[in-house]
Amino acid sequence: MLHTPEGSATEALEERFAAPYLLTVRPSVGAVDLALVVENHPDGARGRVWRSPEAPGELLPFEVSTSAILTNDGRWIIDLDDGGGSEVGSLVATSIDGTARVELTPGREPFVLRGLATSFDGSALVATVVDEKGFHVLMIPASPWGEPRVVYSNPVEAWFGLPAADASLVSIDTTDHNPGIRRPLITVVDGATGETVATLDDLPDGPVRAVRFSPVTGDDRLLLNTERSGFSRPVLWHPRTGERRDFDLTDLAGEVIALDWNAAGGRILVLHVDGGIHRLLELDEADGSVRVVLEGGSFAEPDIASVHPFYWTSYYAPDGRIRALRSSWDVPIHVTEVASDGAETPLIAPAPVPPGRPLTSTLVASADGTRVQLWSGSPEGREPLGTVLEIHGGPMLVAVDAYNPSAQAWIDAGFAYASLNYRGSVTFGRAFREGFWNAGGDREIEDVAAAIAWLRAQGLADPASTFITGASYGGHMTLLSIGRLPELFAGGLAHVAVADWSVTIEAMNPAVRTVWTSWVPPELVERFSAISYLDEVTASVWVNQGSIDTRTPVIGVQGYVDRLRTKGGDAVLEIFDGGHEPTGLNGAIHDQRRMQQLALRTLAGERWDNADLAPSHEH
């Protein structure tokens, strides 16, 4: 059992989730140095307006999401009003004092948001919205607010509409050339008429994705990332002339991902990722030379299937100074300004959380020899009580060296912790990212098995005390793993999961239904669904699902839990009041307390379904 008194363990857990910490910084696009700072607070995500070099201001009098943006005059917060987390709603502008509210899409049916950006001159807002009819890019006059007009529309997946500096052009990552396959090309349309100006396509060698237009009015060049080599590299392209400059950077292994562009200074901020390890670099546009800005930790977290391509990222201030967002497993996100000589000036300090443990990166060979990244760490000076393997969501996301209070809480409680970047994760190249396609879960299951085998070789991961956990696709993988690898796990702790893809896909919101229909065609649904392996499940199961989740609705797990219970399995379904992406320290500590409580029950030889569980919670 725990080596510390119960009161001490409870106090440590509460302290771990006590301090609000930074979730993201969304700089405004304009000449004024402004940003929306979003923090995780007890009741959810809260925002502050940051007018650098001053400290961020007081909390805004209303909640915001991590997708919200600040207009470049600092007056309005733009966000999706989705009724508390359903991800389906309407776009609104709220004045920073909370006294004024403008409906930006009046009369439009509720939609999912898949892109939100303002032009550098402040004249327009571009929103990429998804409804049952398809994917649409809206141009909304912003000074003053005006009626939106559609500049692009297609029933096939399209993401991240981005305006030129004066909104005369809009780029969109489109897939209508190859429906159902997430290998986009760039379509650039006229911002006034919606007519196609140009397209850029590197297929079949690799997709291309837009990053940003030049912020200099009259300079219509577009910064993008291509994968012609199989790994991401920056490109500058002029859609009106076709002129293109590729930065091949052949001396750098792995991915080099363009993050931001100081066009006036001829510099590009890039993230170098090799084997999952980050370096922040700066590329000189004139001669192609590269200098190292910072090393150690992480400097961006990709989020390529949401409203923005990064959950958080380092960027350039309007005057060209580098704003480095930096984090590691034991240090929350903080912001520093980096001079050309590498000197750092702290701007936003990391939240005062308890000391934690850094995690170690190991590349583990999977069944076919593919090397997958595994982060791992153990409590210091004691034998672990058990092992927890976490699987990230997505699948086209990634676990980076960034603060994770849940990971630290598991280690605080005496467990070894590991996090796996399985095939399907981004930043490891195109073949790795697409490695799960059309395999019915086989590749991911092989990667999970390889991770557990490596942990066993380190003296960890005893099947009697090993647990697997994850959210969204990670929740799906949690349930799939305890069915297909039942001999490896004593318990599965699944958040916002999927167990039956046949009913889930039908009930999903339209922004995700299209791609999942292609990734899980009818002939693979049974193999891909955890509900197909109920007869093999011996682990205890906890499923934590959002009541208004439209990505992974409750219907996708209800039948799994009911049938497992009928067969005598040990299963608990807990439904919280919220959607797919819960925030809030109160909800997070509830979930962590619940998971640790259930894991300790297993170690004591007790079932989960007869535990005296506290009432459900709100996120």
XYZ file of C-alpha atoms in Angstrom:
619
model
C 0.000 0.000 0.000
C 1.016 3.641 0.071
C 4.224 4.365 1.915
C 2.846 7.704 3.126
C -0.094 8.330 5.468
C -3.427 8.758 3.711
C -3.715 12.351 4.876
C -0.301 13.168 3.465
C -1.173 11.598 0.093
C -4.426 13.571 -0.080
C -2.639 16.789 0.776
C -0.022 16.148 -1.931
C -2.737 15.545 -4.532
C -4.596 18.729 -3.620
C -1.389 20.744 -3.743
C -0.582 19.336 -7.204
C -3.844 20.762 -8.612
C -4.032 23.936 -6.530
C -2.190 26.536 -8.626
C -3.724 27.837 -11.885
C -1.283 27.320 -14.730
C -0.851 28.561 -18.289
C -2.637 26.608 -21.025
C -1.835 28.742 -24.061
C -0.964 32.210 -25.350
C -2.814 33.431 -28.447
C -1.037 36.532 -29.811
C -3.211 38.963 -31.728
C -2.289 39.400 -35.381
C -1.321 43.032 -35.787
C 1.193 45.783 -35.148
C 0.338 46.121 -31.443
C 1.972 43.696 -28.999
C -1.143 42.026 -27.581
C -2.083 38.467 -26.662
C -4.814 36.492 -24.962
C -3.376 34.433 -22.125
C -5.509 31.416 -21.201
C -5.042 29.699 -17.841
C -6.490 26.615 -16.193
C -8.457 27.639 -13.079
C -10.613 25.626 -10.664
C -13.809 26.347 -12.581
C -12.393 26.146 -16.125
C -10.344 28.132 -18.604
C -10.019 31.839 -17.861
C -8.355 34.557 -19.897
C -6.257 37.672 -19.416
C -5.281 40.346 -21.919
C -1.511 40.677 -22.107
C -0.144 44.013 -23.253
C 3.562 43.293 -23.363
C 5.933 44.177 -21.785
C 3.505 44.592 -18.878
C 2.328 41.602 -16.877
C -0.938 40.012 -18.037
C -3.969 41.938 -16.799
C -6.820 40.930 -14.534
C -8.950 37.892 -15.275
C -11.655 38.542 -17.826
C -15.142 38.494 -16.291
C -16.206 35.492 -18.387
C -14.841 32.067 -19.292
C -12.970 31.517 -22.536
C -11.859 28.433 -24.417
C -8.304 27.627 -25.457
C -9.408 28.359 -29.035
C -10.469 31.963 -28.338
C -8.573 34.858 -29.935
C -8.146 38.574 -29.223
C -8.750 41.176 -31.911
C -5.725 43.283 -32.754
C -7.265 46.413 -31.244
C -7.487 44.602 -27.892
C -11.233 45.228 -27.572
C -12.900 41.891 -28.364
C -12.559 38.214 -27.536
C -13.765 35.924 -30.344
C -14.938 32.479 -29.248
C -17.442 29.727 -30.003
C -20.544 29.761 -27.821
C -21.175 26.020 -27.585
C -23.274 25.698 -24.450
C -20.481 24.591 -22.161
C -18.316 22.325 -24.279
C -20.401 20.590 -26.961
C -18.162 22.083 -29.700
C -21.300 22.906 -31.697
C -22.577 26.480 -31.538
C -22.190 29.992 -32.944
C -19.377 32.526 -33.118
C -19.558 35.524 -30.797
C -17.472 38.605 -30.001
C -17.458 39.694 -26.368
C -15.960 42.992 -25.210
C -13.118 42.475 -22.759
C -15.155 44.067 -19.958
C -17.989 41.628 -20.668
C -20.600 44.348 -21.239
C -21.102 43.931 -25.003
C -21.733 40.828 -27.065
C -22.061 40.565 -30.838
C -23.393 37.528 -32.717
C -20.994 37.166 -35.639
C -22.884 34.433 -37.504
C -26.569 35.345 -37.030
C -29.051 33.026 -38.683
C -26.514 30.293 -39.443
C -27.233 26.780 -38.186
C -24.988 25.693 -35.275
C -21.557 24.594 -36.437
C -18.194 23.220 -35.368
C -15.228 25.582 -35.619
C -12.092 24.438 -37.471
C -10.145 27.649 -37.959
C -10.166 31.212 -36.590
C -7.855 34.054 -37.599
C -7.842 37.837 -38.129
C -6.082 39.814 -40.835
C -3.028 41.858 -39.852
C -4.791 45.125 -40.742
C -7.749 44.228 -38.515
C -10.289 44.534 -41.310
C -11.547 40.964 -41.312
C -12.048 37.793 -39.323
C -11.838 34.454 -41.133
C -13.703 31.519 -39.601
C -13.699 27.944 -40.908
C -16.979 26.309 -39.889
C -18.418 22.829 -40.350
C -22.057 21.818 -40.470
C -24.057 18.955 -41.950
C -23.672 20.478 -45.422
C -19.887 20.645 -45.345
C -16.873 22.849 -44.653
C -17.186 26.596 -45.172
C -14.810 29.538 -44.868
C -16.475 32.769 -43.767
C -15.066 36.262 -44.247
C -16.500 38.515 -41.518
C -15.900 42.301 -41.609
C -14.352 43.254 -38.284
C -14.083 47.032 -38.179
C -16.974 47.451 -37.664
C -18.564 44.006 -37.431
C -20.506 43.093 -40.550
C -22.391 40.303 -42.263
C -20.315 37.197 -43.007
C -19.910 36.011 -46.569
C -18.813 32.564 -47.719
C -15.554 32.573 -49.705
C -15.094 28.793 -49.834
C -17.465 25.866 -49.396
C -17.052 22.154 -49.989
C -18.617 18.963 -48.622
C -15.095 17.529 -48.288
C -12.778 18.239 -45.354
C -11.135 21.693 -45.354
C -9.326 23.384 -42.451
C -7.642 26.529 -41.187
C -8.705 29.444 -43.377
C -5.969 32.114 -43.110
C -6.232 35.714 -44.410
C -3.498 37.745 -46.084
C -2.390 40.902 -44.286
C -5.141 42.970 -45.942
C -7.624 40.063 -46.277
C -7.338 40.186 -50.084
C -6.463 36.481 -50.152
C -7.457 33.496 -48.032
C -5.632 30.158 -47.891
C -7.370 26.915 -46.919
C -5.957 23.429 -46.335
C -8.253 21.412 -48.608
C -8.737 17.708 -49.392
C -11.386 17.711 -52.138
C -8.702 16.441 -54.553
C -8.575 13.223 -52.523
C -11.746 12.888 -50.395
C -11.410 11.029 -47.141
C -7.607 11.144 -47.132
C -6.034 13.710 -44.825
C -3.265 14.813 -47.173
C -4.153 18.446 -47.849
C -3.111 20.779 -50.585
C -3.371 24.557 -50.253
C -6.162 26.386 -52.032
C -5.887 30.192 -52.150
C -9.029 32.151 -52.976
C -9.786 35.823 -53.568
C -10.970 37.354 -50.289
C -13.677 39.382 -52.029
C -15.036 37.004 -54.656
C -14.059 33.554 -53.437
C -12.586 32.724 -56.834
C -9.619 30.357 -56.791
C -6.330 32.205 -57.288
C -3.930 29.254 -57.030
C -3.363 25.821 -55.533
C -0.186 24.144 -54.316
C 0.112 20.370 -54.280
C 3.175 18.273 -53.493
C 1.356 14.963 -53.743
C 2.066 12.114 -54.004
C 5.326 12.960 -52.259
C 3.604 14.736 -49.411
C 0.871 17.085 -48.253
C 1.320 20.814 -47.699
C -0.137 22.929 -44.887
C -0.268 26.710 -44.633
C 1.268 28.501 -41.626
C 0.672 32.210 -42.260
C 0.748 34.970 -44.854
C 3.381 37.665 -44.623
C 2.195 40.362 -42.186
C 3.567 43.020 -44.538
C 0.786 44.613 -46.582
C 1.446 44.113 -50.281
C 3.579 41.018 -49.667
C 1.281 38.128 -50.585
C 3.771 35.344 -49.918
C 2.628 32.413 -47.800
C 4.720 30.406 -45.339
C 3.886 26.712 -45.368
C 5.166 23.278 -44.449
C 5.691 20.509 -46.990
C 6.605 16.824 -46.593
C 8.201 16.088 -49.960
C 11.074 14.324 -48.190
C 8.736 12.465 -45.844
C 9.480 14.957 -43.081
C 8.235 18.512 -42.615
C 10.235 21.404 -44.073
C 9.433 25.154 -44.476
C 8.516 26.697 -47.821
C 7.811 30.263 -48.949
C 5.338 30.479 -51.837
C 3.801 33.374 -53.764
C 0.330 32.267 -54.915
C -0.019 35.097 -57.449
C 3.283 34.426 -59.236
C 3.980 30.795 -58.391
C 7.454 31.673 -57.098
C 8.553 29.136 -54.486
C 11.525 28.734 -52.145
C 12.060 25.430 -50.337
C 14.350 25.122 -47.333
C 15.442 21.478 -47.544
C 17.817 21.629 -44.537
C 19.306 18.252 -45.434
C 21.764 18.343 -42.539
C 18.917 18.194 -40.010
C 17.338 14.816 -39.238
C 13.652 14.561 -38.389
C 11.068 17.310 -38.773
C 11.642 21.047 -39.160
C 8.250 22.687 -38.685
C 7.676 26.367 -39.460
C 5.962 28.090 -36.520
C 6.017 31.796 -37.386
C 7.531 34.331 -39.750
C 9.088 37.759 -39.268
C 8.866 38.681 -42.957
C 10.173 42.214 -42.440
C 13.349 40.826 -40.873
C 13.635 37.825 -43.185
C 13.544 35.278 -40.366
C 11.469 32.137 -39.841
C 10.924 30.536 -36.424
C 10.998 26.738 -36.682
C 10.664 23.752 -34.406
C 13.195 20.972 -34.949
C 11.959 17.587 -33.709
C 14.216 14.543 -33.911
C 13.059 11.399 -32.113
C 10.510 13.480 -30.226
C 13.111 15.885 -28.775
C 12.570 19.621 -29.435
C 14.888 22.440 -30.405
C 13.746 25.974 -31.223
C 15.620 27.279 -34.253
C 15.636 30.426 -36.384
C 16.051 30.244 -40.143
C 17.552 33.119 -42.132
C 15.461 33.631 -45.251
C 18.324 35.205 -47.187
C 20.974 32.496 -46.991
C 19.115 29.529 -45.448
C 21.379 29.424 -42.403
C 20.025 28.174 -39.095
C 20.811 29.173 -35.537
C 19.757 27.454 -32.339
C 17.502 29.639 -30.205
C 16.794 27.285 -27.275
C 17.173 23.636 -26.348
C 15.637 21.547 -23.558
C 11.943 20.977 -22.959
C 9.300 21.710 -25.579
C 8.443 24.889 -27.494
C 5.136 24.049 -29.192
C 2.400 21.427 -29.021
C 0.737 20.492 -32.319
C -3.061 20.311 -32.339
C -3.683 19.782 -36.026
C -7.315 18.639 -35.786
C -8.813 21.526 -33.841
C -9.404 25.263 -34.225
C -5.683 26.126 -34.400
C -2.765 24.033 -35.694
C -1.000 24.334 -32.329
C -2.447 24.086 -28.852
C 0.346 26.484 -27.877
C 3.446 27.652 -29.709
C 6.395 30.036 -29.618
C 6.070 33.068 -31.894
C 7.421 36.447 -32.989
C 6.340 39.683 -31.324
C 5.388 42.458 -33.804
C 8.874 43.980 -33.556
C 10.550 40.659 -34.396
C 11.576 39.610 -30.905
C 11.162 35.900 -30.183
C 8.581 34.926 -27.596
C 9.512 31.433 -26.503
C 6.788 29.392 -24.856
C 8.572 26.624 -23.027
C 7.577 23.699 -20.860
C 8.726 20.297 -19.627
C 7.078 17.384 -17.831
C 7.747 18.963 -14.431
C 7.618 22.703 -15.303
C 4.426 24.432 -16.559
C 4.429 26.612 -19.665
C 6.222 29.920 -19.226
C 7.199 32.723 -21.606
C 10.595 34.273 -22.152
C 11.951 36.762 -24.655
C 15.074 35.523 -26.408
C 17.702 37.939 -27.726
C 19.924 37.233 -30.721
C 22.759 36.219 -28.379
C 20.509 33.689 -26.623
C 19.933 35.762 -23.496
C 16.488 35.130 -22.009
C 14.275 37.697 -20.307
C 11.421 36.156 -18.287
C 7.998 37.573 -19.224
C 5.522 35.114 -17.673
C 6.877 32.831 -14.970
C 5.844 29.187 -14.636
C 3.034 28.547 -12.167
C 4.220 27.708 -8.632
C 3.467 23.977 -8.703
C 5.130 21.430 -6.403
C 8.491 20.062 -7.552
C 8.102 17.170 -9.975
C 10.050 14.517 -11.807
C 11.367 14.936 -15.366
C 10.652 12.034 -17.707
C 13.200 10.205 -19.835
C 12.742 9.595 -23.565
C 13.473 6.163 -25.013
C 12.987 4.923 -28.574
C 11.496 1.435 -28.340
C 11.412 -1.074 -31.220
C 7.890 -2.207 -32.112
C 7.019 -5.564 -33.698
C 8.179 -4.643 -37.212
C 11.220 -2.698 -36.026
C 9.582 0.744 -36.128
C 10.951 2.841 -33.276
C 8.311 4.524 -31.128
C 8.990 7.123 -28.462
C 8.229 6.310 -24.835
C 8.481 8.871 -22.042
C 8.893 7.321 -18.582
C 9.615 8.181 -14.964
C 9.410 6.654 -11.488
C 9.197 7.911 -7.915
C 12.553 8.619 -6.364
C 13.977 6.359 -3.683
C 11.181 3.795 -3.549
C 9.791 0.775 -5.340
C 6.816 1.797 -7.483
C 3.392 0.580 -6.387
C 2.499 -0.112 -10.003
C 2.797 1.254 -13.516
C 0.535 3.584 -15.505
C 0.806 3.810 -19.302
C -0.912 6.825 -20.878
C -1.964 6.962 -24.533
C -2.529 10.416 -26.028
C -5.587 11.319 -28.089
C -5.893 12.338 -31.687
C -4.494 10.118 -33.117
C -2.689 12.881 -35.043
C -1.432 14.541 -31.871
C 1.699 13.935 -29.801
C 2.913 13.733 -26.205
C 5.639 16.365 -25.890
C 7.974 17.203 -23.026
C 5.371 19.482 -21.427
C 3.787 19.834 -18.010
C 1.218 17.197 -17.153
C -0.170 17.408 -13.599
C -1.750 13.968 -13.902
C 1.609 12.396 -14.761
C 3.228 14.105 -11.789
C 0.337 13.104 -9.502
C 0.788 9.423 -10.408
C 4.485 9.665 -9.554
C 3.676 11.621 -6.370
C 1.378 8.727 -5.381
C 4.151 6.151 -5.858
C 3.436 4.824 -9.359
C 5.772 4.591 -12.330
C 4.374 6.543 -15.269
C 4.930 6.276 -19.012
C 3.493 8.027 -22.073
C 3.632 6.533 -25.565
C 3.881 8.181 -28.972
C 2.423 5.365 -31.044
C 2.085 5.209 -34.830
C -0.393 7.919 -35.712
C 1.502 10.553 -33.690
C 2.740 13.692 -35.443
C 6.300 15.137 -35.646
C 7.864 11.756 -36.515
C 7.395 12.010 -40.280
C 4.618 11.217 -42.737
C 5.014 7.422 -42.731
C 4.844 7.293 -38.945
C 1.837 9.643 -38.780
C -0.065 7.574 -41.345
C 1.163 4.264 -39.946
C -2.171 3.373 -38.364
C -4.203 3.803 -41.578
C -6.195 0.762 -42.733
C -4.740 -1.548 -40.078
C -7.725 -1.904 -37.747
C -5.714 -0.894 -34.677
C -2.980 -3.505 -35.224
C -0.069 -1.052 -35.391
C -1.104 0.853 -32.254
C -1.624 -2.407 -30.345
C 1.846 -3.570 -31.402
C 3.287 -0.286 -30.131
C 1.486 -0.614 -26.784
C 2.803 -4.164 -26.406
C 6.332 -2.982 -27.228
C 6.116 -0.215 -24.625
C 4.980 -2.654 -21.935
C 7.738 -5.115 -22.890
C 10.362 -2.385 -22.512
C 8.935 -1.352 -19.136
C 8.949 -4.994 -18.001
C 12.637 -5.186 -18.912
C 13.197 -2.251 -16.531
C 11.520 -4.148 -13.685
C 8.190 -2.361 -14.104
C 4.755 -3.192 -15.582
C 3.811 -6.267 -13.563
C 0.432 -7.230 -15.092
C -1.156 -7.377 -11.639
C -0.393 -3.700 -11.032
C -0.303 -2.137 -14.502
C -2.961 0.288 -15.729
C -3.570 1.912 -19.088
C -5.260 5.280 -19.500
C -5.988 7.898 -22.126
C -8.531 10.380 -23.431
C -10.455 10.422 -26.729
C -8.478 8.226 -29.146
C -6.376 7.373 -26.100
C -9.601 6.263 -24.395
C -10.407 4.110 -27.421
C -6.895 2.627 -27.215
C -7.327 2.004 -23.488
C -10.432 -0.104 -24.078
C -9.001 -1.783 -27.190
C -5.794 -2.687 -25.350
C -7.476 -4.395 -22.397
C -9.446 -6.474 -24.919
C -6.616 -7.351 -27.300
C -3.796 -7.463 -24.716
C -5.713 -8.704 -21.645
C -2.670 -10.393 -20.127
C -0.850 -7.056 -19.733
C -3.262 -4.901 -17.714
C -5.084 -5.003 -14.395
C -7.194 -1.941 -15.169
C -8.235 0.479 -17.876
C -9.042 4.135 -17.117
C -10.693 5.623 -20.200
C -11.741 9.248 -20.671
C -14.159 10.425 -23.417
C -13.631 7.108 -25.153
C -15.057 5.081 -28.031
C -15.857 1.379 -27.690
C -18.293 0.810 -30.567
C -17.352 2.686 -33.730
C -20.459 1.643 -35.639
C -22.753 3.739 -33.450
C -20.185 6.430 -32.590
C -19.484 7.514 -36.161
C -23.194 7.973 -36.855
C -23.582 10.179 -33.750
C -20.411 12.282 -34.201
C -20.430 15.959 -35.113
C -19.841 16.585 -38.842
C -16.316 17.968 -38.437
C -14.958 14.555 -37.436
C -17.459 12.138 -38.974
C -15.992 12.410 -42.490
C -12.443 11.414 -41.637
C -13.455 8.646 -39.243
C -15.660 7.141 -41.914
C -12.549 6.852 -44.093
C -10.206 5.716 -41.324
C -12.674 3.105 -40.063
C -14.499 1.764 -43.132
C -17.264 -0.831 -42.615
C -14.920 -3.770 -43.110
C -12.696 -2.590 -40.229
C -15.342 -1.462 -37.717
C -15.532 -4.771 -35.879
C -11.764 -5.213 -35.600
C -11.291 -1.592 -34.522
C -14.017 -1.643 -31.827
C -13.242 -2.603 -28.236
C -16.764 -4.007 -27.880
C -15.680 -6.879 -30.167
C -13.264 -8.161 -27.511
C -15.508 -8.225 -24.435
C -15.009 -11.967 -23.930
C -11.272 -11.396 -23.414
C -11.520 -8.530 -20.888
C -10.289 -9.416 -17.396
C -9.229 -5.939 -16.290
C -11.337 -3.576 -14.222
C -12.708 -0.710 -16.333
C -13.605 2.911 -15.581
C -15.121 5.029 -18.355
C -15.400 8.789 -17.800
C -17.635 10.416 -20.411
C -18.937 13.939 -21.115
C -22.704 14.442 -21.142
C -22.687 16.800 -24.155
C -19.672 15.382 -26.004
C -20.270 15.412 -29.774
C -16.907 13.915 -30.795
C -17.156 10.741 -28.721
C -20.772 10.691 -27.534
C -21.890 8.529 -24.606
C -23.703 6.142 -26.950
C -20.311 4.895 -28.100
C -19.477 3.397 -24.684
C -22.848 2.750 -23.026
C -23.400 -0.615 -24.722
C -19.834 -1.700 -23.914
C -20.245 -1.018 -20.202
C -23.713 -2.606 -20.050
C -22.619 -5.816 -21.779
C -19.427 -6.073 -19.720
C -21.454 -5.771 -16.517
C -23.917 -8.406 -17.731
C -21.027 -10.809 -18.274
C -19.859 -10.216 -14.710
C -17.076 -7.813 -15.634
C -15.918 -5.062 -13.300
C -16.989 -1.811 -14.997
C -17.857 1.713 -13.846
C -19.371 4.396 -16.105
C -19.154 7.951 -14.822
C -20.732 10.821 -16.760
C -19.610 14.372 -16.067
C -21.382 17.582 -16.995
C -19.386 18.791 -19.994
C -18.072 18.032 -23.463
C -15.059 16.407 -25.092
C -12.247 18.614 -23.831
C -12.786 19.306 -20.147
C -10.784 22.000 -18.439
C -10.794 23.132 -14.857
C -8.678 22.100 -11.912
C -11.705 20.929 -9.922
C -12.610 18.412 -12.608
C -8.988 17.376 -13.067
C -8.390 16.668 -9.390
C -11.681 14.738 -9.195
C -10.605 12.537 -12.099
C -7.109 12.009 -10.710
C -8.423 11.196 -7.247
C -10.860 8.720 -8.776
C -8.198 6.987 -10.866
C -5.797 6.667 -7.939
C -8.583 5.416 -5.694
C -9.496 2.694 -8.185
C -5.878 1.702 -8.837
C -5.299 1.283 -5.103
C -8.421 -0.894 -4.894
C -6.874 -3.239 -7.449
C -3.685 -3.434 -5.422
C -5.825 -4.333 -2.395
C -7.623 -7.082 -4.345
C -10.940 -5.196 -4.540
C -13.350 -4.630 -7.431
C -14.099 -1.183 -8.777
C -17.843 -1.539 -9.266
C -18.602 -1.843 -5.553
C -16.504 1.130 -4.497
C -18.110 3.928 -2.503
C -17.634 6.577 -5.185
C -18.307 10.262 -4.558
C -20.941 11.914 -6.784
C -20.032 12.867 -10.329
C -18.649 16.306 -11.093
C -18.655 19.190 -13.489
C -15.734 20.088 -15.761
